[in-house]
Amino acid sequence: MMLMNSTTPITVHSWLLGTANKKFISLQAAIEYAGEQADELSTIEVLIPTGNHRYVIIWGEQLAALIRRVCVPY
């Protein structure tokens, strides 16, 4: 599944202290990175900028489902 590149960085944010946020230009790369952090999935959000300081936030079951779709081969 190919996901589009973004003109502004997509942030993978962790609520764990000491875990740095990471920015990606590709939603696919952000989702793959979130999938690598499966042990911390309950503390991770993916923030997709939509303009004017607004974001779509993917977390919880939505994020888990997207990780399964992007990271698990058919």
mmCIF file of C-alpha atoms in Angstrom:
data_model
loop_
_atom_site.group_PDB
_atom_site.id
_atom_site.type_symbol
_atom_site.label_atom_id
_atom_site.label_comp_id
_atom_site.label_asym_id
_atom_site.label_seq_id
_atom_site.Cartn_x
_atom_site.Cartn_y
_atom_site.Cartn_z
ATOM 1 C CA MET A 1 0.000 0.000 0.000
ATOM 2 C CA MET A 2 1.588 3.281 -1.091
ATOM 3 C CA LEU A 3 0.742 6.352 0.973
ATOM 4 C CA MET A 4 1.375 9.881 -0.247
ATOM 5 C CA ASN A 5 4.187 12.200 0.774
ATOM 6 C CA SER A 6 3.300 15.308 2.726
ATOM 7 C CA THR A 7 4.404 18.871 2.044
ATOM 8 C CA THR A 8 4.669 19.409 5.808
ATOM 9 C CA PRO A 9 6.173 16.907 8.235
ATOM 10 C CA ILE A 10 4.016 14.238 9.853
ATOM 11 C CA THR A 11 4.897 13.735 13.514
ATOM 12 C CA VAL A 12 4.950 10.467 15.435
ATOM 13 C CA HIS A 13 4.480 11.642 19.021
ATOM 14 C CA SER A 14 5.101 9.537 22.100
ATOM 15 C CA TRP A 15 3.785 10.403 25.559
ATOM 16 C CA LEU A 16 6.615 8.425 27.185
ATOM 17 C CA LEU A 17 9.142 10.592 28.965
ATOM 18 C CA GLY A 18 12.533 10.448 27.308
ATOM 19 C CA THR A 19 11.146 9.308 23.946
ATOM 20 C CA ALA A 20 11.731 11.875 21.215
ATOM 21 C CA ASN A 21 9.108 12.750 18.638
ATOM 22 C CA LYS A 22 10.045 11.909 15.041
ATOM 23 C CA LYS A 23 9.016 13.715 11.876
ATOM 24 C CA PHE A 24 8.479 12.146 8.449
ATOM 25 C CA ILE A 25 7.582 13.452 4.988
ATOM 26 C CA SER A 26 5.813 10.194 4.185
ATOM 27 C CA LEU A 27 2.729 8.912 5.992
ATOM 28 C CA GLN A 28 3.835 5.385 5.125
ATOM 29 C CA ALA A 29 7.215 5.930 6.826
ATOM 30 C CA ALA A 30 5.479 7.394 9.888
ATOM 31 C CA ILE A 31 3.112 4.412 10.143
ATOM 32 C CA GLU A 32 5.977 1.941 9.660
ATOM 33 C CA TYR A 33 7.950 3.676 12.431
ATOM 34 C CA ALA A 34 4.909 3.570 14.734
ATOM 35 C CA GLY A 35 4.637 -0.154 13.970
ATOM 36 C CA GLU A 36 8.246 -0.629 15.083
ATOM 37 C CA GLN A 37 7.225 0.850 18.446
ATOM 38 C CA ALA A 38 4.498 -1.767 19.016
ATOM 39 C CA ASP A 39 5.416 -2.193 22.700
ATOM 40 C CA GLU A 40 4.578 1.489 23.246
ATOM 41 C CA LEU A 41 1.571 1.707 20.918
ATOM 42 C CA SER A 42 -0.785 2.918 23.652
ATOM 43 C CA THR A 43 1.427 6.007 24.099
ATOM 44 C CA ILE A 44 1.848 6.910 20.412
ATOM 45 C CA GLU A 45 -0.078 9.331 18.211
ATOM 46 C CA VAL A 46 0.463 10.250 14.571
ATOM 47 C CA LEU A 47 -0.203 13.938 13.902
ATOM 48 C CA ILE A 48 -0.959 14.887 10.292
ATOM 49 C CA PRO A 49 -1.023 18.645 9.682
ATOM 50 C CA THR A 50 -4.078 19.921 7.816
ATOM 51 C CA GLY A 51 -3.196 23.615 7.847
ATOM 52 C CA ASN A 52 -3.922 26.614 10.066
ATOM 53 C CA HIS A 53 -2.366 24.874 13.110
ATOM 54 C CA ARG A 54 -4.820 21.949 12.898
ATOM 55 C CA TYR A 55 -4.030 18.247 12.824
ATOM 56 C CA VAL A 56 -5.664 14.916 12.150
ATOM 57 C CA ILE A 57 -4.575 12.684 15.041
ATOM 58 C CA ILE A 58 -4.462 8.922 14.573
ATOM 59 C CA TRP A 59 -4.103 6.833 17.736
ATOM 60 C CA GLY A 60 -5.381 3.735 19.515
ATOM 61 C CA GLU A 61 -7.373 1.216 17.485
ATOM 62 C CA GLN A 62 -7.293 3.379 14.358
ATOM 63 C CA LEU A 63 -3.502 3.489 14.465
ATOM 64 C CA ALA A 64 -3.256 -0.245 15.156
ATOM 65 C CA ALA A 65 -5.522 -0.999 12.179
ATOM 66 C CA LEU A 66 -3.508 1.264 9.898
ATOM 67 C CA ILE A 67 -0.253 -0.350 11.045
ATOM 68 C CA ARG A 68 -1.687 -3.790 10.250
ATOM 69 C CA ARG A 69 -2.744 -2.617 6.806
ATOM 70 C CA VAL A 70 0.555 -0.897 5.954
ATOM 71 C CA CYS A 71 3.080 -3.198 7.631
ATOM 72 C CA VAL A 72 1.657 -6.702 7.193
ATOM 73 C CA PRO A 73 2.300 -8.196 3.741
ATOM 74 C CA TYR A 74 -0.638 -9.733 1.903
#
